[in-house]
Short mmCIF file of C-alpha atoms and ligand atoms in Angstrom, two decimals:
data_model
loop_
_atom_site.label_atom_id
_atom_site.label_comp_id
_atom_site.label_asym_id
_atom_site.label_seq_id
_atom_site.Cartn_x
_atom_site.Cartn_y
_atom_site.Cartn_z
CA UNK A 221 0.00 0.00 0.00
CA UNK A 222 1.25 3.46 -0.92
CA UNK A 223 1.39 6.49 1.38
CA UNK A 224 -1.69 8.66 1.09
CA UNK A 225 -3.45 11.81 2.29
CA UNK A 226 -7.22 11.58 2.42
CA UNK A 227 -9.76 14.20 3.29
CA UNK A 228 -13.45 14.00 2.39
CA UNK A 229 -14.78 17.19 3.97
CA UNK A 230 -18.29 17.15 2.46
CA UNK A 231 -21.17 17.23 4.96
CA UNK A 232 -23.89 14.84 3.80
CA UNK A 233 -27.58 15.24 4.58
CA UNK A 234 -29.00 11.94 3.28
CA UNK A 235 -32.59 10.73 3.18
CA UNK A 236 -36.22 11.64 2.66
CA UNK A 237 -37.18 15.35 2.66
CA UNK A 238 -33.59 16.52 3.15
CA UNK A 239 -33.95 19.15 0.39
CA UNK A 240 -35.98 21.19 2.88
CA UNK A 241 -32.73 21.71 4.79
CA UNK A 242 -31.00 23.57 1.94
CA UNK A 243 -31.53 26.98 3.57
CA UNK A 244 -30.38 25.87 7.02
CA UNK A 245 -27.25 24.27 5.56
CA UNK A 246 -26.41 27.28 3.38
CA UNK A 247 -26.56 29.42 6.50
CA UNK A 248 -24.48 26.97 8.48
CA UNK A 249 -21.78 27.25 5.81
CA UNK A 250 -21.84 31.02 5.96
CA UNK A 251 -23.75 31.83 2.75
CA UNK A 252 -25.53 35.16 2.39
CA UNK A 253 -26.09 35.12 -1.36
CA UNK A 254 -26.37 31.90 -3.32
CA UNK A 255 -26.28 31.15 -7.03
CA UNK A 256 -28.81 28.38 -7.72
CA UNK A 257 -27.46 26.49 -10.71
CA UNK A 258 -29.41 23.78 -12.54
CA UNK A 259 -30.00 21.94 -15.80
CA UNK A 260 -32.67 21.99 -18.44
CA UNK A 261 -35.77 21.77 -16.34
CA UNK A 262 -36.13 18.40 -14.57
CA UNK A 263 -35.80 20.20 -11.21
CA UNK A 264 -38.50 22.68 -12.21
CA UNK A 265 -40.88 19.95 -13.40
CA UNK A 266 -40.41 17.89 -10.23
CA UNK A 267 -41.01 20.89 -7.97
CA UNK A 268 -37.58 20.44 -6.38
CA UNK A 269 -36.32 23.89 -7.30
CA UNK A 270 -39.36 25.51 -5.68
CA UNK A 271 -38.84 23.52 -2.50
CA UNK A 272 -35.18 24.58 -2.38
CA UNK A 273 -36.12 28.22 -2.96
CA UNK A 274 -38.72 28.09 -0.16
CA UNK A 275 -36.10 26.63 2.14
CA UNK A 276 -33.64 29.42 1.30
CA UNK A 277 -36.30 32.07 1.82
CA UNK A 278 -37.30 30.59 5.16
CA UNK A 279 -33.66 30.69 6.27
CA UNK A 280 -33.23 34.28 5.08
CA UNK A 281 -30.66 33.38 2.41
CA UNK A 282 -30.76 35.57 -0.69
CA UNK A 283 -30.32 33.92 -4.12
CA UNK A 284 -29.99 34.46 -7.85
CA UNK A 285 -30.37 31.66 -10.40
CA UNK A 286 -28.91 30.32 -13.61
CA UNK A 287 -30.44 27.29 -15.32
CA UNK A 288 -29.75 25.70 -18.67
CA UNK A 289 -26.79 23.40 -17.97
CA UNK A 290 -26.67 20.68 -20.66
CA UNK A 291 -25.18 17.17 -20.30
CA UNK A 292 -21.43 17.42 -21.01
CA UNK A 293 -21.65 20.97 -19.62
CA UNK A 294 -20.55 23.85 -21.81
CA UNK A 295 -17.84 26.39 -21.11
CA UNK A 296 -20.05 29.19 -22.47
CA UNK A 297 -22.53 28.89 -19.57
CA UNK A 298 -19.64 28.78 -17.12
CA UNK A 299 -18.62 32.27 -18.30
CA UNK A 300 -22.19 33.47 -17.75
CA UNK A 301 -22.16 32.09 -14.23
CA UNK A 302 -18.82 33.74 -13.46
CA UNK A 303 -20.22 37.07 -14.58
CA UNK A 304 -23.32 36.68 -12.37
CA UNK A 305 -21.27 35.67 -9.31
CA UNK A 306 -19.02 38.71 -9.66
CA UNK A 307 -21.87 41.14 -10.33
CA UNK A 308 -24.09 39.82 -7.52
CA UNK A 309 -21.36 39.14 -4.93
CA UNK A 310 -22.41 35.49 -4.69
CA UNK A 311 -20.66 33.68 -1.84
CA UNK A 312 -21.84 30.05 -2.40
CA UNK A 313 -22.99 28.14 -5.49
CA UNK A 314 -25.74 25.58 -4.92
CA UNK A 315 -26.04 23.10 -7.79
CA UNK A 316 -29.49 21.48 -7.91
CA UNK A 317 -29.38 18.50 -10.25
CA UNK A 318 -26.95 15.97 -11.64
CA UNK A 319 -23.25 15.81 -12.44
CA UNK A 320 -23.32 18.34 -15.24
CA UNK A 321 -24.94 21.05 -13.09
CA UNK A 322 -22.49 20.29 -10.27
CA UNK A 323 -19.47 20.37 -12.59
CA UNK A 324 -20.59 23.63 -14.15
CA UNK A 325 -21.03 25.07 -10.63
CA UNK A 326 -17.49 23.99 -9.72
CA UNK A 327 -15.98 25.66 -12.79
CA UNK A 328 -17.92 28.86 -12.05
CA UNK A 329 -16.67 28.69 -8.46
CA UNK A 330 -13.08 28.70 -9.71
CA UNK A 331 -13.54 31.33 -12.41
CA UNK A 332 -15.44 33.77 -10.18
CA UNK A 333 -12.54 34.39 -7.81
CA UNK A 334 -9.48 33.87 -10.00
CA UNK A 335 -8.19 36.48 -12.42
CA UNK A 336 -6.97 34.00 -15.03
CA UNK A 337 -9.31 32.73 -17.70
CA UNK A 338 -11.13 29.57 -16.53
CA UNK A 339 -10.40 27.61 -19.74
CA UNK A 340 -6.71 28.40 -19.42
CA UNK A 341 -6.72 27.19 -15.82
CA UNK A 342 -8.44 23.95 -16.92
CA UNK A 343 -6.29 23.21 -19.97
CA UNK A 344 -3.03 23.99 -18.20
CA UNK A 345 -4.16 22.12 -15.07
CA UNK A 346 -3.01 25.06 -12.97
CA UNK A 347 -3.02 24.79 -9.21
CA UNK A 348 -5.56 27.11 -7.63
CA UNK A 349 -5.54 28.56 -4.14
CA UNK A 350 -9.11 29.83 -4.00
CA UNK A 351 -12.61 29.01 -5.18
CA UNK A 352 -16.11 29.86 -4.02
CA UNK A 353 -17.70 27.11 -1.91
CA UNK A 354 -19.96 24.73 -3.85
CA UNK A 355 -22.85 22.70 -2.43
CA UNK A 356 -25.25 20.27 -4.11
CA UNK A 357 -28.76 18.85 -4.08
CA UNK A 358 -28.16 15.64 -6.04
CA UNK A 359 -30.78 14.16 -8.39
CA UNK A 360 -28.79 11.47 -10.25
CA UNK A 361 -26.37 8.99 -8.67
CA UNK A 362 -23.55 8.65 -11.18
CA UNK A 363 -20.55 10.95 -11.30
CA UNK A 364 -19.78 11.20 -7.60
CA UNK A 365 -19.28 14.92 -8.22
CA UNK A 366 -21.31 15.56 -5.05
CA UNK A 367 -18.17 14.63 -3.11
CA UNK A 368 -15.35 14.59 -5.65
CA UNK A 369 -12.54 17.07 -6.18
CA UNK A 370 -13.06 17.29 -9.95
CA UNK A 371 -15.08 18.96 -12.66
CA UNK A 372 -15.35 18.09 -16.37
CA UNK A 373 -16.15 20.87 -18.86
CA UNK A 374 -16.67 20.86 -22.63
CA UNK A 375 -15.47 23.63 -24.92
CA UNK A 376 -17.77 23.21 -27.92
CA UNK A 377 -15.68 25.59 -30.05
CA UNK A 378 -12.62 23.32 -29.86
CA UNK A 379 -14.49 20.03 -29.19
CA UNK A 380 -12.37 19.51 -26.08
CA UNK A 381 -13.77 17.89 -22.94
CA UNK A 382 -11.32 18.34 -20.09
CA UNK A 383 -11.24 17.48 -16.41
CA UNK A 384 -9.83 19.71 -13.72
CA UNK A 385 -9.18 18.86 -10.09
CA UNK A 386 -8.56 20.64 -6.82
CA UNK A 387 -9.33 19.74 -3.21
CA UNK A 388 -11.06 23.14 -3.08
CA UNK A 389 -13.75 21.75 -5.37
CA UNK A 390 -15.10 19.18 -2.94
CA UNK A 391 -18.62 20.38 -2.09
CA UNK A 392 -19.04 21.79 1.42
CA UNK A 393 -22.36 19.96 1.72
CA UNK A 394 -24.45 17.60 -0.39
CA UNK A 395 -28.13 16.91 0.09
CA UNK A 396 -29.03 13.42 -1.11
CA UNK A 397 -32.67 12.37 -1.09
CA UNK A 398 -33.08 9.03 -2.93
CA UNK A 399 -36.73 9.90 -3.68
CA UNK A 400 -35.46 12.63 -6.02
CA UNK A 401 -34.16 9.85 -8.27
CA UNK A 402 -37.56 8.15 -8.73
CA UNK A 403 -38.24 10.32 -11.80
CA UNK A 404 -35.08 9.28 -13.65
CA UNK A 405 -35.65 7.70 -17.05
CA UNK A 406 -34.39 4.12 -17.22
CA UNK A 407 -31.59 5.19 -19.60
CA UNK A 408 -30.24 7.86 -17.21
CA UNK A 409 -30.40 5.43 -14.28
CA UNK A 410 -28.41 2.93 -16.34
CA UNK A 411 -25.82 5.49 -17.48
CA UNK A 412 -25.35 6.54 -13.85
CA UNK A 413 -24.83 2.95 -12.74
CA UNK A 414 -22.29 2.34 -15.50
CA UNK A 415 -20.43 5.48 -14.43
CA UNK A 416 -20.21 4.53 -10.76
CA UNK A 417 -19.11 0.99 -11.65
CA UNK A 418 -16.43 2.50 -13.88
CA UNK A 419 -15.15 4.69 -11.04
CA UNK A 420 -14.69 1.49 -9.07
CA UNK A 421 -12.97 -0.29 -11.99
CA UNK A 422 -10.59 2.65 -12.57
CA UNK A 423 -9.40 2.14 -9.01
CA UNK A 424 -9.49 -1.66 -9.04
CA UNK A 425 -7.09 -1.97 -11.98
CA UNK A 426 -3.91 -0.94 -10.27
CA UNK A 427 -0.23 -1.89 -10.34
CA UNK A 428 -0.15 -1.42 -6.53
CA UNK A 429 0.16 -4.45 -4.28
CA UNK A 430 -0.89 -4.95 -0.67
CA UNK A 431 -4.26 -3.23 -1.15
CA UNK A 432 -6.57 -6.04 -0.12
CA UNK A 433 -8.83 -3.90 2.06
CA UNK A 434 -9.67 -1.45 -0.73
CA UNK A 435 -9.97 -4.35 -3.22
CA UNK A 436 -12.65 -5.83 -1.01
CA UNK A 437 -14.39 -2.49 -0.44
CA UNK A 438 -14.59 -2.02 -4.22
CA UNK A 439 -15.93 -5.56 -4.67
CA UNK A 440 -18.57 -4.93 -1.98
CA UNK A 441 -19.70 -1.74 -3.73
CA UNK A 442 -19.91 -3.59 -7.07
CA UNK A 443 -21.91 -6.47 -5.55
CA UNK A 444 -24.40 -4.07 -3.99
CA UNK A 445 -24.71 -2.04 -7.21
CA UNK A 446 -25.38 -5.20 -9.26
CA UNK A 447 -28.08 -6.43 -6.84
CA UNK A 448 -29.80 -3.06 -6.53
CA UNK A 449 -29.71 -2.45 -10.28
CA UNK A 450 -31.85 -5.55 -10.76
CA UNK A 451 -34.37 -4.13 -8.26
CA UNK A 452 -34.64 -0.57 -9.63
CA UNK A 453 -34.95 -1.75 -13.22
CA UNK A 454 -38.11 -3.63 -12.17
CA UNK A 455 -39.27 -1.20 -9.51
CA UNK A 456 -38.03 2.37 -10.11
CA UNK A 457 -39.62 3.71 -6.90
CA UNK A 458 -38.02 1.20 -4.53
CA UNK A 459 -36.59 3.54 -1.88
CA UNK A 460 -33.95 1.25 -0.40
CA UNK A 461 -32.57 0.18 -3.77
CA UNK A 462 -32.38 3.82 -4.89
CA UNK A 463 -30.77 4.77 -1.56
CA UNK A 464 -28.09 2.08 -1.78
CA UNK A 465 -27.29 3.08 -5.35
CA UNK A 466 -27.09 6.73 -4.39
CA UNK A 467 -24.63 6.17 -1.58
CA UNK A 468 -22.63 3.71 -3.71
CA UNK A 469 -22.15 6.46 -6.30
CA UNK A 470 -20.61 8.67 -3.65
CA UNK A 471 -18.37 5.96 -2.18
CA UNK A 472 -17.21 4.99 -5.66
CA UNK A 473 -15.70 8.42 -6.25
CA UNK A 474 -14.99 10.31 -3.02
CA UNK A 475 -11.83 8.17 -3.06
CA UNK A 476 -12.34 6.29 0.19
CA UNK A 477 -11.90 3.06 -1.83
CA UNK A 478 -9.03 4.49 -3.89
CA UNK A 479 -6.52 5.49 -1.25
CA UNK A 480 -3.08 3.89 -1.09
CA UNK A 481 -3.21 2.61 -4.66
CA UNK A 482 -2.20 3.91 -8.08
CA UNK A 483 -5.37 4.32 -10.17
CA UNK A 484 -5.77 3.82 -13.91
CA UNK A 485 -8.23 6.32 -15.51
CA UNK A 486 -7.36 5.50 -19.14
CA UNK A 487 -10.93 4.36 -19.91
CA UNK A 488 -12.31 7.69 -18.71
CA UNK A 489 -9.82 9.52 -20.93
CA UNK A 490 -10.88 7.40 -23.92
CA UNK A 491 -14.57 7.96 -23.12
CA UNK A 492 -14.19 11.73 -22.77
CA UNK A 493 -13.07 11.83 -26.41
CA UNK A 494 -16.22 9.93 -27.44
CA UNK A 495 -18.52 12.32 -25.57
CA UNK A 496 -16.55 15.35 -26.83
CA UNK A 497 -16.96 14.26 -30.46
CA UNK A 498 -20.44 12.69 -30.49
CA UNK A 499 -22.05 14.33 -27.40
CA UNK A 500 -23.04 10.90 -26.06
CA UNK A 501 -23.87 10.31 -22.39
CA UNK A 502 -20.75 9.62 -20.33
CA UNK A 503 -22.13 6.34 -18.95
CA UNK A 504 -23.04 5.08 -22.42
CA UNK A 505 -19.53 5.81 -23.68
CA UNK A 506 -18.06 3.96 -20.71
CA UNK A 507 -20.24 0.92 -21.46
CA UNK A 508 -18.52 0.72 -24.85
CA UNK A 509 -14.95 1.46 -23.71
CA UNK A 510 -14.61 -0.52 -20.48
CA UNK A 511 -15.18 -4.09 -21.70
CA UNK A 512 -12.78 -3.43 -24.59
CA UNK A 513 -10.16 -2.04 -22.18
CA UNK A 514 -10.60 -5.15 -20.03
CA UNK A 515 -10.20 -7.60 -22.90
CA UNK A 516 -7.09 -5.73 -24.06
CA UNK A 517 -5.37 -5.53 -20.66
CA UNK A 518 -6.45 -8.78 -19.00
CA UNK A 519 -3.22 -10.65 -19.73
CA UNK A 520 -1.27 -7.96 -17.93
CA UNK A 521 -2.60 -9.20 -14.57
CA UNK A 522 -4.71 -12.26 -15.09
CA UNK A 523 -4.96 -12.97 -11.34
CA UNK A 524 -6.55 -9.60 -10.64
CA UNK A 525 -9.09 -10.19 -13.40
CA UNK A 526 -9.78 -13.70 -12.15
CA UNK A 527 -10.22 -12.34 -8.61
CA UNK A 528 -12.82 -9.84 -9.87
CA UNK A 529 -14.60 -12.55 -11.86
CA UNK A 530 -14.75 -14.90 -8.91
CA UNK A 531 -15.59 -12.46 -6.11
CA UNK A 532 -18.00 -10.17 -7.98
CA UNK A 533 -19.42 -12.18 -10.88
CA UNK A 534 -19.47 -15.50 -8.97
CA UNK A 535 -17.44 -17.26 -11.68
CA UNK A 536 -16.06 -20.56 -10.39
CA UNK A 537 -12.25 -20.21 -10.54
CA UNK A 538 -10.47 -22.55 -12.97
CA UNK A 539 -7.15 -22.76 -11.14
CA UNK A 540 -5.42 -24.37 -14.11
CA UNK A 541 -6.85 -21.81 -16.51
CA UNK A 542 -7.19 -18.44 -14.81
CA UNK A 543 -7.50 -16.80 -18.21
CA UNK A 544 -10.78 -18.60 -18.75
CA UNK A 545 -11.99 -17.39 -15.34
CA UNK A 546 -10.95 -13.82 -16.12
CA UNK A 547 -12.66 -13.91 -19.50
CA UNK A 548 -15.88 -15.24 -17.99
CA UNK A 549 -15.88 -12.21 -15.66
CA UNK A 550 -15.61 -9.80 -18.58
CA UNK A 551 -18.38 -11.67 -20.39
CA UNK A 552 -20.55 -11.38 -17.26
CA UNK A 553 -20.02 -7.61 -17.24
CA UNK A 554 -20.96 -7.44 -20.93
CA UNK A 555 -24.13 -9.44 -20.28
CA UNK A 556 -25.00 -7.12 -17.39
CA UNK A 557 -24.52 -4.04 -19.60
CA UNK A 558 -26.61 -5.55 -22.40
CA UNK A 559 -29.39 -7.27 -20.44
CA UNK A 560 -29.79 -5.23 -17.23
CA UNK A 561 -28.55 -1.76 -18.16
CA UNK A 562 -29.59 -2.03 -21.82
CA UNK A 563 -26.68 0.20 -22.82
CA UNK A 564 -24.61 0.02 -26.02
CA UNK A 565 -21.57 -2.23 -26.15
CA UNK A 566 -20.12 -1.17 -29.48
CA UNK A 567 -19.19 1.87 -31.56
CA UNK A 568 -22.01 0.97 -33.93
CA UNK A 569 -24.66 0.95 -31.17
CA UNK A 570 -23.28 4.20 -29.71
CA UNK A 571 -23.26 5.97 -33.07
CA UNK A 572 -19.47 6.28 -33.17
CA UNK A 573 -17.52 5.68 -36.39
CA UNK A 574 -14.52 3.47 -37.15
CA UNK A 575 -12.99 6.14 -39.39
CA UNK A 576 -12.78 8.52 -36.38
CA UNK A 577 -10.44 6.20 -34.42
CA UNK A 578 -7.22 8.00 -35.49
CA UNK A 579 -8.77 11.35 -34.49
CA UNK A 580 -10.06 10.01 -31.15
CA UNK A 581 -6.66 8.47 -30.40
CA UNK A 582 -4.81 11.65 -31.30
CA UNK A 583 -7.06 13.76 -29.06
CA UNK A 584 -6.62 11.61 -25.91
CA UNK A 585 -4.68 13.45 -23.22
CA UNK A 586 -1.57 11.30 -22.97
CA UNK A 587 0.58 11.84 -19.88
CA UNK A 588 4.21 11.31 -18.98
CA UNK A 589 6.23 9.43 -21.64
CA UNK A 590 3.25 9.71 -23.95
CA UNK A 591 1.35 7.01 -22.07
CA UNK A 592 -2.27 6.83 -20.95
CA UNK A 593 -3.27 5.27 -17.61
CA UNK A 594 -1.25 3.49 -14.98
CA UNK A 595 -2.42 -0.13 -14.74
CA UNK A 596 -0.86 -1.09 -18.01
CA UNK A 597 0.34 2.23 -19.44
CA UNK A 598 -1.08 2.52 -22.95
CA UNK A 599 0.67 3.84 -26.03
CA UNK A 600 -1.21 5.51 -28.90
CA UNK A 601 -1.17 2.20 -30.76
CA UNK A 602 -2.71 0.44 -27.73
CA UNK A 603 -5.47 3.04 -27.47
CA UNK A 604 -6.30 2.68 -31.17
CA UNK A 605 -6.48 -1.12 -30.67
CA UNK A 606 -8.88 -0.72 -27.73
CA UNK A 607 -11.15 1.54 -29.78
CA UNK A 608 -11.03 -1.09 -32.55
CA UNK A 609 -11.97 -3.85 -30.10
CA UNK A 610 -15.04 -1.75 -29.27
CA UNK A 611 -16.22 -1.54 -32.89
O1 LIG B 183 -30.93 18.89 -17.36
P1 LIG B 183 -32.07 18.28 -16.62
O2 LIG B 183 -33.39 18.74 -17.11
O3 LIG B 183 -31.92 18.42 -15.12
O4 LIG B 183 -32.08 16.69 -16.97
C1 LIG B 183 -30.98 15.82 -16.70
C2 LIG B 183 -30.15 15.51 -17.92
O5 LIG B 183 -30.93 15.54 -19.08
C3 LIG B 183 -31.53 14.47 -16.31
N1 LIG B 183 -31.87 14.32 -14.90
C4 LIG B 183 -31.05 14.49 -13.84
N2 LIG B 183 -31.70 14.17 -12.70
C5 LIG B 183 -32.96 13.80 -13.05
C6 LIG B 183 -33.07 13.89 -14.46
N3 LIG B 183 -34.22 13.57 -15.10
C7 LIG B 183 -35.26 13.15 -14.37
N4 LIG B 183 -35.20 13.01 -13.02
C8 LIG B 183 -34.08 13.32 -12.33
N5 LIG B 183 -34.03 13.13 -11.00
O6 LIG B 183 -30.45 13.59 -16.59
C9 LIG B 183 -29.72 14.07 -17.71
C10 LIG B 183 -28.25 13.86 -17.52
O7 LIG B 183 -27.74 14.75 -16.57
P2 LIG B 183 -26.15 14.93 -16.41
O8 LIG B 183 -25.92 15.95 -15.34
O9 LIG B 183 -25.49 15.20 -17.70
O10 LIG B 183 -25.71 13.47 -15.95
P3 LIG B 183 -24.52 12.95 -15.06
O11 LIG B 183 -24.81 13.13 -13.62
O12 LIG B 183 -24.27 11.58 -15.51
O13 LIG B 183 -23.28 13.90 -15.41
C11 LIG B 183 -22.47 13.64 -16.51
C12 LIG B 183 -21.29 14.61 -16.58
O14 LIG B 183 -20.41 14.47 -15.45
C13 LIG B 183 -19.06 14.23 -15.90
C14 LIG B 183 -19.31 13.50 -17.21
O15 LIG B 183 -18.16 13.46 -18.03
C15 LIG B 183 -20.44 14.32 -17.81
O16 LIG B 183 -19.95 15.51 -18.38
N6 LIG B 183 -18.28 13.52 -14.86
C16 LIG B 183 -17.93 14.23 -13.76
C17 LIG B 183 -17.12 13.69 -12.75
C18 LIG B 183 -16.73 14.48 -11.56
N7 LIG B 183 -17.01 15.77 -11.53
O17 LIG B 183 -16.13 13.99 -10.60
C19 LIG B 183 -16.61 12.32 -12.84
C20 LIG B 183 -17.26 11.50 -13.89
O18 LIG B 183 -16.36 10.47 -14.27
C21 LIG B 183 -17.71 12.22 -15.12
O19 LIG B 183 -16.67 12.38 -16.06
ZN1 LIG B 184 -17.15 8.78 -14.79
#
C-alpha cells in the first residue's frame, strides 16, 4: 500500500425530505447570497427547485439563479455564471441536479474568484488557491461529483472535454434524497450505474500491491450495485434500492476506496473523447470502452481479473486456466450491460464511427512518456487497438 493523504470534507444530509434543509445548511456554511445552478428543467418539473427556494427564503438566504446546464456541460454557460457571481457578490454556489450542473457550478466557483481565464486554468491544469464554496442537491447517482474534487467541462468551439481537479472543489455539503431519483428515465439510471461501476474499476485496476482492504471495499460496492440495479430496473420507486445506489455512487468516487493505490483512468480519458466528439452520455460511452479495455489488458494481470470474476461475478475459478476465469468475468459484465442496463456495447450501437479512431486516439490526453493510464500504461497504438476492439 502506498502512502496517502485523504480528506473528504463534504457534509452529507442523506434521506427523505432533506432538500428542505437547503436553507439551514447554506446558512451553516456562511452563505448570504447563493447562485442556484441547474440543468434543463427536470428540477422545475419535479417541484424540487421551488422547495429549495422556499427553504432558502425561510432561512433568510438571498439567491440568484442560472439554469440551462446541458449534459457534457458547456464552457459558455460557465462564463455566464462567473459574470453573475461577480456582479451579484455570490458567496456560495448551490447546484441542484446531476453531475453536469455540479461540474458547471465547480468551474464557475473557480472562475469567479481567479483572475486567469477559466479555460486556461483547466487546460493547463493550474493549481488554484481559492474558489467559491460549492454545495449540491443531487438528483442522479452517477458521477460522484457531489463529493469529488473534480469537474469536467466541454469547450464546444474546440471540441475539447477536459477534467480539472482541486481539493477546493469538494462540495461543502451535499443533500441526497433518494426519492429525487424516482423520476429518472431508465436510460439515465443505467448510465449513472455504469459510471459509478467505472469509477470502481478505474481504481481496481492498479499496479499497486498490498491493497486487499480497498480491493474488497470495491468488490462490496460492485456487488451491492449489481443487486440493486436488478431491483430498480423492475421497480423504479423502490426507496432502499435507490438509496443504496445513491450512496454507492458517492463511495465509488470520493476516493475512500481508492486510497493507497495507483489508479488507472485510461478508460475515462478514452470515453471523454467519445462524448466530446459525439455528445453521447458519459455512462453510455463507458459501457462501450470498459469491456474493450478489459479484454485488451487482462493478460497484464490475469490474477486480478480472475479475482474480480470470482468475487464479484461468482465465476467458479479454474485454477489451471485463470484466463478462462478472467474472461468469464468480462463476459458477465458485458451481459450485465446488455441485459440489465440495456446500454450500447459497441461503436455501432453508440453511433461512433470506425474512421474517427485515429482522431479520437490523437485527441486523448496522454501523460508522462506519452502514455495513458497506470495499470498497463497505454501507447497511442494500444489506445487505437482498444477503440477497434469496441467496434
Ligand atoms: O438537465 P435536466 O433537465 O436536469 O435533466 C438531466 C439531464 O438531461 C436528467 N436528470 C437528472 N436528474 C434527473 C433527471 N431527469 C429526471 N429526473 C431526475 N431526478 O439527466 C440528464 C443527464 O444529466 P447529467 O448531469 O449530464 O448526468 P450525469 O450526472 O451523468 O453527469 C455527466 C457529466 O459528469 C461528468 C461526465 O463526463 C459528464 O460531463 N463527470 C464528472 C465527474 C466528476 N465531476 O467527478 C466524474 C465523472 O467520471 C464524469 O466524467
Ligand atoms: Zn465517470
